[in-house]
Coordinates of N, CA and C in Angstrom, one line a residue:
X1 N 28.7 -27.6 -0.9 CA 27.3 -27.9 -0.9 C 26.9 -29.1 -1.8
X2 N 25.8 -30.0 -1.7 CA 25.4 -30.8 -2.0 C 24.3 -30.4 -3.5
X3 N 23.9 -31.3 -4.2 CA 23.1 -31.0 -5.5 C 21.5 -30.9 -4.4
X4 N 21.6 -31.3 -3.7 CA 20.2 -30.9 -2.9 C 19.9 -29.7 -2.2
X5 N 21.0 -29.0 -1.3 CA 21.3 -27.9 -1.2 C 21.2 -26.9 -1.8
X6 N 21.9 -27.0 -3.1 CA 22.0 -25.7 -3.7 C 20.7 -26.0 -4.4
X7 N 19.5 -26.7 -4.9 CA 18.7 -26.8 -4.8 C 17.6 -25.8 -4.5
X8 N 17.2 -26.6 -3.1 CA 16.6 -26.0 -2.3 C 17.1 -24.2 -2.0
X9 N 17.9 -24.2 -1.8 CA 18.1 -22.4 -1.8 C 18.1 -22.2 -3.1
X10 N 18.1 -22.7 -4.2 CA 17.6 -22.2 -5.6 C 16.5 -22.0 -5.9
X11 N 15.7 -22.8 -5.0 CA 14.0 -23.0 -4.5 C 13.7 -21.7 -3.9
X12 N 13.8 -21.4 -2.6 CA 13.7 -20.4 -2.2 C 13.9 -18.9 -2.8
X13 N 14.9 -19.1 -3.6 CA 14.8 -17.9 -3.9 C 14.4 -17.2 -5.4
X14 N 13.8 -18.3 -5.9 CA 13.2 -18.2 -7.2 C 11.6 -18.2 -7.2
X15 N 11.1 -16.6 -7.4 CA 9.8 -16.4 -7.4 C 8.7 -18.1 -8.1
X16 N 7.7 -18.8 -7.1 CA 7.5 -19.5 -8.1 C 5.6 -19.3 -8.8
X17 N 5.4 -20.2 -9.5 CA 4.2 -19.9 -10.3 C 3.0 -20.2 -9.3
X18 N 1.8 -19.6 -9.7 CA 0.5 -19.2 -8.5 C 0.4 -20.9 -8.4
X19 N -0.5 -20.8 -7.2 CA -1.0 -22.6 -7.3 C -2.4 -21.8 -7.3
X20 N -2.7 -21.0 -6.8 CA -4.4 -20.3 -7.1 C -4.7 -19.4 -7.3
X21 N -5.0 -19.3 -8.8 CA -5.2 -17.9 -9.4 C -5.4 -18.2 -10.1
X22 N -7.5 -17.1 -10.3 CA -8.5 -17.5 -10.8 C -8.7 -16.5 -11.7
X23 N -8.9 -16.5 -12.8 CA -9.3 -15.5 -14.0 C -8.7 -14.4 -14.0
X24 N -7.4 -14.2 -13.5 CA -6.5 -13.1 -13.7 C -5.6 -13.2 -15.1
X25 N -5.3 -11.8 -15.4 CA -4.8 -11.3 -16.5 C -3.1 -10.8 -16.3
X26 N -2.3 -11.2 -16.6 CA -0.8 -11.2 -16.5 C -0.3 -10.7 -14.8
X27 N -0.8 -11.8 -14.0 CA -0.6 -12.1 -12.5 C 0.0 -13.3 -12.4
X28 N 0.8 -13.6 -13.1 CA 1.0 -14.7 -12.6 C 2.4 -15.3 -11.5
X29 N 2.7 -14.4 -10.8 CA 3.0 -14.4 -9.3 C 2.3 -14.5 -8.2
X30 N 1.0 -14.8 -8.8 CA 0.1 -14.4 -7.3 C 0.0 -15.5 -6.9
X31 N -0.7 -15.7 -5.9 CA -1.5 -17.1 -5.1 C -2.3 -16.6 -4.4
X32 N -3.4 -17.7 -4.1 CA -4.7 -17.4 -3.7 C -5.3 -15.8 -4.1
X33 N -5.9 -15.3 -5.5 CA -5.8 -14.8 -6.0 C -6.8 -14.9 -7.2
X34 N -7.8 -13.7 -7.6 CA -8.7 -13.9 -8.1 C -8.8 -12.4 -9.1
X35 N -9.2 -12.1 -10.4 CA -9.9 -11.1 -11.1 C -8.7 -10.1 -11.0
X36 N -7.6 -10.4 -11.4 CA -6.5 -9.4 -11.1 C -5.9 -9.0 -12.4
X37 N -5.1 -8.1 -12.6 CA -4.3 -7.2 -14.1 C -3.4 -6.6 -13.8
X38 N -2.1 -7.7 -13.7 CA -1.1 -6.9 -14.1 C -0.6 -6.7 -12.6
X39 N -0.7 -7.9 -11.4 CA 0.2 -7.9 -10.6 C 1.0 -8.8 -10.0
X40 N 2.2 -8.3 -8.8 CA 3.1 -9.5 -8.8 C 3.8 -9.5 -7.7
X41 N 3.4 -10.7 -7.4 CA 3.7 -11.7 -6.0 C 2.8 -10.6 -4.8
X42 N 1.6 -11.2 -5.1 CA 1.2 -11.0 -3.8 C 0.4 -12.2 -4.1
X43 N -0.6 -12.1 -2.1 CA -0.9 -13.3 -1.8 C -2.7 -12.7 -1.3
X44 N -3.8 -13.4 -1.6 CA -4.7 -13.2 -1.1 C -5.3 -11.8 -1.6
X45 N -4.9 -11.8 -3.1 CA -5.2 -10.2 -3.7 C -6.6 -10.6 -4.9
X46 N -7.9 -9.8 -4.8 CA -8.5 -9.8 -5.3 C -8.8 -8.5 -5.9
X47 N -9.2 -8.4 -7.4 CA -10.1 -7.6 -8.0 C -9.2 -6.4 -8.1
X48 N -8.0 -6.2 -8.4 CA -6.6 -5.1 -8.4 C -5.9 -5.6 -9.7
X49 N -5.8 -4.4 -9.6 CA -5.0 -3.7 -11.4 C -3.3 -3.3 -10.7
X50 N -2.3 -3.5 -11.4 CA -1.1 -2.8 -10.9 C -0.6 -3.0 -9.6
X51 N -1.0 -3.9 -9.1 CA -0.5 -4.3 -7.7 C 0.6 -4.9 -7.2
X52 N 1.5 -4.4 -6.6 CA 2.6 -5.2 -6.5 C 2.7 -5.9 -5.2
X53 N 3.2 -6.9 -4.7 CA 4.3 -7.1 -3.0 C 3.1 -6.8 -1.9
X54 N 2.1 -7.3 -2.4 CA 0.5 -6.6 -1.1 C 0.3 -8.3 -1.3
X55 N -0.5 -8.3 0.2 CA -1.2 -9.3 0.8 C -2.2 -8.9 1.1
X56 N -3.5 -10.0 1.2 CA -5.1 -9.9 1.7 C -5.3 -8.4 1.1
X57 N -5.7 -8.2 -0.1 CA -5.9 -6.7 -0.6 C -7.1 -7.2 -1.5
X58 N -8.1 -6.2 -1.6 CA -9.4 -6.1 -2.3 C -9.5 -4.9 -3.1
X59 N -9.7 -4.9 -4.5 CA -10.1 -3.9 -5.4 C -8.8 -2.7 -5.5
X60 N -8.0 -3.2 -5.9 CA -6.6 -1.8 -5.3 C -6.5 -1.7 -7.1
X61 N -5.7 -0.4 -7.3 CA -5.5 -0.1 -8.3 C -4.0 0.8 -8.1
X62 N -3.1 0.4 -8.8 CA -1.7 1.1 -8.8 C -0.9 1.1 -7.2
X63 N -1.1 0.2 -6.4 CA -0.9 -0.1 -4.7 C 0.4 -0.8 -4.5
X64 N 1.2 -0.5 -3.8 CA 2.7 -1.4 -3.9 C 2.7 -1.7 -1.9
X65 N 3.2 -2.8 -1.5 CA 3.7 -3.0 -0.6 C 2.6 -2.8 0.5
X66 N 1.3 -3.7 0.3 CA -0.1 -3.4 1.0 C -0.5 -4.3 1.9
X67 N -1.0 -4.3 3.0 CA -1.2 -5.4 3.8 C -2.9 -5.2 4.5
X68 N -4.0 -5.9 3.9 CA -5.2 -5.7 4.4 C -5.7 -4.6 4.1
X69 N -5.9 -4.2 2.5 CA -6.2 -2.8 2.3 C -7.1 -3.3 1.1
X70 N -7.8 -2.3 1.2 CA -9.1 -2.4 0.3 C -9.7 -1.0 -0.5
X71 N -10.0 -1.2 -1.8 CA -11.0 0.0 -2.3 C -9.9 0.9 -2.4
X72 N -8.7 0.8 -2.9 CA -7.8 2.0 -2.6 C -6.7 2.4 -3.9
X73 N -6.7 3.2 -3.9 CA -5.5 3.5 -5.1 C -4.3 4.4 -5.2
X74 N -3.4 4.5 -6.1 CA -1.9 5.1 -5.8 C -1.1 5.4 -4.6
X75 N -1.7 3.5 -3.5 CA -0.7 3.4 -1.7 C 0.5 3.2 -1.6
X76 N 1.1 3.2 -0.8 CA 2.5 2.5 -0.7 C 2.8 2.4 0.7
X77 N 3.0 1.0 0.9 CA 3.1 0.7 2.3 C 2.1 1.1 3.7
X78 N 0.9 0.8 3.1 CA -0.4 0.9 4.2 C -0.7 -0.3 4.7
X79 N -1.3 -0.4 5.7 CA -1.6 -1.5 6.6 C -2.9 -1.8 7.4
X80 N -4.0 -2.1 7.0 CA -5.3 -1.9 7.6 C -6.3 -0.8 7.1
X81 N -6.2 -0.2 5.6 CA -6.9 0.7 5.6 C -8.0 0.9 4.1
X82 N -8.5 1.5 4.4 CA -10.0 1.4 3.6 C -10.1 2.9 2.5
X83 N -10.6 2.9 1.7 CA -11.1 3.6 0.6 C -9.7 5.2 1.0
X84 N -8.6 5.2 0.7 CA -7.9 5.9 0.3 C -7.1 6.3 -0.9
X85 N -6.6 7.1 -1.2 CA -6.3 7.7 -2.3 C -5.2 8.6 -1.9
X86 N -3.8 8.0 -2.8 CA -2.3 8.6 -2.6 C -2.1 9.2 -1.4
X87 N -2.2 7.9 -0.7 CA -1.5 7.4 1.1 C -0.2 6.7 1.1
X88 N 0.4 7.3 1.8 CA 1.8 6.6 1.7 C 2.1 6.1 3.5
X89 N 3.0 5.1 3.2 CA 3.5 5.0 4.6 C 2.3 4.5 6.1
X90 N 1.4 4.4 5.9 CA -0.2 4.8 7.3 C -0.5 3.6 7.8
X91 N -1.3 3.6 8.4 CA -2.4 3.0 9.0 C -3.5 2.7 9.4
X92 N -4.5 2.1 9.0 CA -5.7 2.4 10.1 C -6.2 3.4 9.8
X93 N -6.2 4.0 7.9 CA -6.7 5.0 7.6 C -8.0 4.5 6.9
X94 N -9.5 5.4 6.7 CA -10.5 5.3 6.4 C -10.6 6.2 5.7
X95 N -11.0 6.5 4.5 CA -11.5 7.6 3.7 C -10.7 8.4 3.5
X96 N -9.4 8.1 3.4 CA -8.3 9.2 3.7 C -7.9 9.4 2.4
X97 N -7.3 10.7 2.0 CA -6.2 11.3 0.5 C -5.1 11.9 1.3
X98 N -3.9 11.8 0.5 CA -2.7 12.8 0.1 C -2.6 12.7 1.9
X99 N -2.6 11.4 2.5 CA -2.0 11.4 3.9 C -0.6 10.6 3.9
X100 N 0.1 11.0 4.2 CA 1.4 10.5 4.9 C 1.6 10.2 6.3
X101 N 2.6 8.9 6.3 CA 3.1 9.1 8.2 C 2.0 9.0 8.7
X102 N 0.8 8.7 8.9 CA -0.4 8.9 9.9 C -0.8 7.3 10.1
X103 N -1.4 7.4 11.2 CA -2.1 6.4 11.6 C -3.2 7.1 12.5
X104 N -4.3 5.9 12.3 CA -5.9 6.0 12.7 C -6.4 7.1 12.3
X105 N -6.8 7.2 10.9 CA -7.4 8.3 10.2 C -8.4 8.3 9.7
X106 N -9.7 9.0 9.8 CA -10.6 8.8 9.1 C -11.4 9.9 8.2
X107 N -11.5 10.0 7.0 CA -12.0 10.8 6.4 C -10.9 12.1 6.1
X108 N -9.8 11.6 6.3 CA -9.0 13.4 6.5 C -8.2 13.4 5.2
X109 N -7.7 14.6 4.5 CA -7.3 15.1 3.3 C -5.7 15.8 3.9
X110 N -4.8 15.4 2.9 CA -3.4 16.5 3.2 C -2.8 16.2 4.0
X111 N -2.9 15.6 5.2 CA -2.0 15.1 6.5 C -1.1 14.9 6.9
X112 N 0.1 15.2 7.2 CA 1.2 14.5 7.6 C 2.1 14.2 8.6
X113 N 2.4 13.1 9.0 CA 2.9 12.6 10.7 C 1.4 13.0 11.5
X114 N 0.5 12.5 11.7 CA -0.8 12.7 12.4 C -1.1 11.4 12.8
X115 N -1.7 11.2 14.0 CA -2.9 10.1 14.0 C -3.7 10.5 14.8
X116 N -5.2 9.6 15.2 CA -6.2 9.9 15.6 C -6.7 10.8 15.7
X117 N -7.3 11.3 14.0 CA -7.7 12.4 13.7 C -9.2 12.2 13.0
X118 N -10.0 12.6 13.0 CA -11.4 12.6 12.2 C -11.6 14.2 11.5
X119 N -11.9 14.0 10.3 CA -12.9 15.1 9.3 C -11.7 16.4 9.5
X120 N -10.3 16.1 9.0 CA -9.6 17.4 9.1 C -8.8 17.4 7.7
X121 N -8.2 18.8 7.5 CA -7.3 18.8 6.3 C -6.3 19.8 6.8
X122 N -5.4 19.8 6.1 CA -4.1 20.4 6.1 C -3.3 20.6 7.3
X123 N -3.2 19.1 8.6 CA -2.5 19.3 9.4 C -0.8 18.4 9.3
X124 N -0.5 19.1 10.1 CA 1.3 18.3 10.5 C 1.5 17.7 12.2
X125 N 1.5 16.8 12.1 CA 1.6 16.4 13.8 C 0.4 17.2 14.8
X126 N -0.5 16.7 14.0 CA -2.3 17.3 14.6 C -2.1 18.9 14.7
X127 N -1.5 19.6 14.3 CA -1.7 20.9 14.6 C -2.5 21.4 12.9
X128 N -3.3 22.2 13.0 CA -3.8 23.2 11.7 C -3.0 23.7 10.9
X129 N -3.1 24.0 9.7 CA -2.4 24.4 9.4 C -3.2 25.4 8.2
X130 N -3.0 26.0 7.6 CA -3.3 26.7 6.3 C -2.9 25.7 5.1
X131 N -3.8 26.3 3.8 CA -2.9 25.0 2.8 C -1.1 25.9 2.3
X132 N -1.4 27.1 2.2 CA 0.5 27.3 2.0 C 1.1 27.2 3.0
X133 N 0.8 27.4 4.4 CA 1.5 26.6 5.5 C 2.3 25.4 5.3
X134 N 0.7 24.6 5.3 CA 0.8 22.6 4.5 C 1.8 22.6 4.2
X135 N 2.0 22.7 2.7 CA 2.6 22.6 1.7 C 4.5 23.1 2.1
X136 N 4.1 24.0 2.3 CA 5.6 24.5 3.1 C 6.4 24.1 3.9
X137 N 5.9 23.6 5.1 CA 6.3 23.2 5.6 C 6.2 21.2 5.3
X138 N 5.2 20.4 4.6 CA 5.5 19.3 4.5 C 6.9 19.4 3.5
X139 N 7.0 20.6 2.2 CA 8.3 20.5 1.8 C 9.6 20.3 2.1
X140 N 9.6 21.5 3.7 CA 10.6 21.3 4.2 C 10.8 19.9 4.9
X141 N 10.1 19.4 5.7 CA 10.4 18.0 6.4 C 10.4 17.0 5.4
X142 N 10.5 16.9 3.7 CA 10.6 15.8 3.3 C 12.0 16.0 2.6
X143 N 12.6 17.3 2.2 CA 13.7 18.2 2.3 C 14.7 16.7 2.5
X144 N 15.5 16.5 1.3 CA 16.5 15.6 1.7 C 17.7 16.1 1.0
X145 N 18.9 16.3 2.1 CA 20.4 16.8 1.6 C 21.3 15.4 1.8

Protein backbone atom coordinates (compact mmCIF):
# COMPACT_ATOMS: atom_id res chain seq x y z
CA UNK A 1 0.00 0.00 0.00
CA UNK A 2 0.96 3.48 -0.70
CA UNK A 3 1.42 6.51 2.18
CA UNK A 4 -1.99 7.72 0.69
CA UNK A 5 -3.73 4.62 1.08
CA UNK A 6 -3.06 3.62 4.28
CA UNK A 7 -4.01 7.06 4.90
CA UNK A 8 -7.20 7.38 3.80
CA UNK A 9 -8.36 3.93 5.49
CA UNK A 10 -6.67 5.50 8.61
CA UNK A 11 -9.26 8.33 7.76
CA UNK A 12 -12.00 6.23 7.70
CA UNK A 13 -11.71 4.54 10.42
CA UNK A 14 -10.75 7.01 12.94
CA UNK A 15 -13.81 8.55 14.74
CA UNK A 16 -13.30 12.36 13.59
CA UNK A 17 -13.98 15.80 15.54
CA UNK A 18 -17.80 17.49 15.13
CA UNK A 19 -17.69 20.23 12.30
CA UNK A 20 -21.21 21.34 14.05
CA UNK A 21 -21.70 21.26 17.45
CA UNK A 22 -23.32 24.00 19.24
CA UNK A 23 -23.03 24.54 23.08
CA UNK A 24 -22.64 20.96 23.89
CA UNK A 25 -20.97 19.61 26.94
CA UNK A 26 -18.37 16.56 26.44
CA UNK A 27 -19.98 15.57 22.77
CA UNK A 28 -17.51 15.93 21.03
CA UNK A 29 -18.20 13.14 18.41
CA UNK A 30 -21.24 14.62 17.33
CA UNK A 31 -22.08 16.68 14.09
CA UNK A 32 -24.80 18.73 13.38
CA UNK A 33 -25.55 18.82 16.96
CA UNK A 34 -26.80 21.19 19.54
CA UNK A 35 -27.34 21.52 23.70
CA UNK A 36 -25.99 17.95 24.28
CA UNK A 37 -24.10 16.06 27.63
CA UNK A 38 -22.15 13.54 27.33
CA UNK A 39 -22.69 11.88 23.87
CA UNK A 40 -20.93 10.14 21.12
CA UNK A 41 -20.95 9.93 17.48
CA UNK A 42 -24.20 10.71 16.58
CA UNK A 43 -25.49 12.90 13.91
CA UNK A 44 -28.37 15.46 14.06
CA UNK A 45 -28.84 14.94 17.95
CA UNK A 46 -30.29 17.71 19.84
CA UNK A 47 -31.00 18.50 23.60
CA UNK A 48 -29.78 14.71 24.97
CA UNK A 49 -27.82 13.63 27.87
CA UNK A 50 -26.03 10.02 27.53
CA UNK A 51 -26.67 9.42 24.10
CA UNK A 52 -24.79 7.25 22.17
CA UNK A 53 -24.61 5.89 18.03
CA UNK A 54 -28.36 7.74 17.47
CA UNK A 55 -29.13 9.91 14.55
CA UNK A 56 -31.91 12.84 13.98
CA UNK A 57 -32.82 12.42 17.88
CA UNK A 58 -34.45 15.28 20.08
CA UNK A 59 -34.39 15.57 23.97
CA UNK A 60 -33.16 11.71 24.68
CA UNK A 61 -31.74 10.91 27.95
CA UNK A 62 -29.60 7.60 28.45
CA UNK A 63 -30.70 6.32 24.51
CA UNK A 64 -28.15 4.09 22.49
CA UNK A 65 -28.52 3.16 18.85
CA UNK A 66 -31.67 5.63 17.97
CA UNK A 67 -32.86 6.63 14.71
CA UNK A 68 -35.61 9.62 14.64
CA UNK A 69 -36.64 9.41 18.26
CA UNK A 70 -37.69 12.04 20.37
CA UNK A 71 -38.69 12.86 24.15
CA UNK A 72 -37.47 9.49 25.15
CA UNK A 73 -35.43 7.73 27.72
CA UNK A 74 -33.44 4.41 28.75
CA UNK A 75 -34.02 3.07 24.42
CA UNK A 76 -32.13 0.89 22.58
CA UNK A 77 -32.42 0.46 19.05
CA UNK A 78 -35.88 2.29 18.25
CA UNK A 79 -36.72 3.80 15.14
CA UNK A 80 -39.47 6.46 14.65
CA UNK A 81 -40.71 6.79 18.01
CA UNK A 82 -42.01 9.40 20.37
CA UNK A 83 -42.19 9.94 24.24
CA UNK A 84 -41.16 6.35 25.41
CA UNK A 85 -39.56 4.98 28.35
CA UNK A 86 -37.28 1.58 28.61
CA UNK A 87 -38.18 0.49 24.88
CA UNK A 88 -35.96 -1.79 23.40
CA UNK A 89 -35.65 -3.10 19.95
CA UNK A 90 -39.39 -1.13 18.29
CA UNK A 91 -40.88 0.93 16.19
CA UNK A 92 -43.34 3.37 15.47
CA UNK A 93 -43.92 3.50 19.18
CA UNK A 94 -45.90 6.53 20.87
CA UNK A 95 -46.28 6.92 24.50
CA UNK A 96 -45.02 3.61 25.03
CA UNK A 97 -42.99 1.92 28.52
CA UNK A 98 -41.25 -1.42 29.19
CA UNK A 99 -42.13 -2.44 25.36
CA UNK A 100 -40.04 -4.80 23.58
CA UNK A 101 -40.01 -6.31 19.87
CA UNK A 102 -43.17 -4.19 18.99
CA UNK A 103 -43.92 -2.09 16.35
CA UNK A 104 -46.81 0.60 15.76
CA UNK A 105 -47.60 1.26 19.34
CA UNK A 106 -49.30 3.75 20.96
CA UNK A 107 -49.75 4.57 24.52
CA UNK A 108 -49.23 0.69 25.61
CA UNK A 109 -47.25 -0.41 28.92
CA UNK A 110 -45.34 -4.13 29.34
CA UNK A 111 -45.54 -5.41 25.74
CA UNK A 112 -43.73 -7.80 24.04
CA UNK A 113 -43.31 -9.10 20.26
CA UNK A 114 -46.74 -6.92 19.48
CA UNK A 115 -47.69 -4.45 16.93
CA UNK A 116 -50.57 -2.41 16.01
CA UNK A 117 -51.81 -2.01 19.34
CA UNK A 118 -53.48 1.07 21.14
CA UNK A 119 -54.12 1.72 25.10
CA UNK A 120 -53.10 -2.02 26.22
CA UNK A 121 -50.82 -3.60 28.93
CA UNK A 122 -49.45 -6.81 29.63
CA UNK A 123 -49.62 -8.53 26.21
CA UNK A 124 -47.23 -11.05 24.19
CA UNK A 125 -47.89 -11.34 20.48
CA UNK A 126 -51.28 -9.21 20.94
CA UNK A 127 -52.78 -11.74 23.13
CA UNK A 128 -53.77 -10.53 27.10
CA UNK A 129 -52.14 -11.48 29.42
CA UNK A 130 -52.29 -11.08 33.37
CA UNK A 131 -49.21 -9.26 34.86
CA UNK A 132 -47.73 -12.85 36.51
CA UNK A 133 -48.61 -14.34 33.21
CA UNK A 134 -46.46 -11.15 31.58
CA UNK A 135 -43.79 -11.55 33.45
CA UNK A 136 -43.58 -15.37 33.13
CA UNK A 137 -43.84 -16.02 30.28
CA UNK A 138 -41.68 -12.73 28.81
CA UNK A 139 -39.00 -14.63 31.16
CA UNK A 140 -39.29 -17.64 29.55
CA UNK A 141 -38.93 -16.32 25.86
CA UNK A 142 -35.94 -14.12 26.74
CA UNK A 143 -34.54 -17.51 28.56
CA UNK A 144 -31.09 -17.94 27.02
CA UNK A 145 -29.10 -21.40 27.28
Amino acid sequence: MSFIEDFIALQQKTPRIAVINTNSENSAYTNYSTFNRDCYLGFGVHYSEDTFYSNYCTKLTSCSDCLDVEKSELCYELVFCEKCYNCNFSGYLMGCSDCDFCWDMTNCQDCFLCSCMQNQSYCILNKQLSKEEFKTKRAFLLKTN
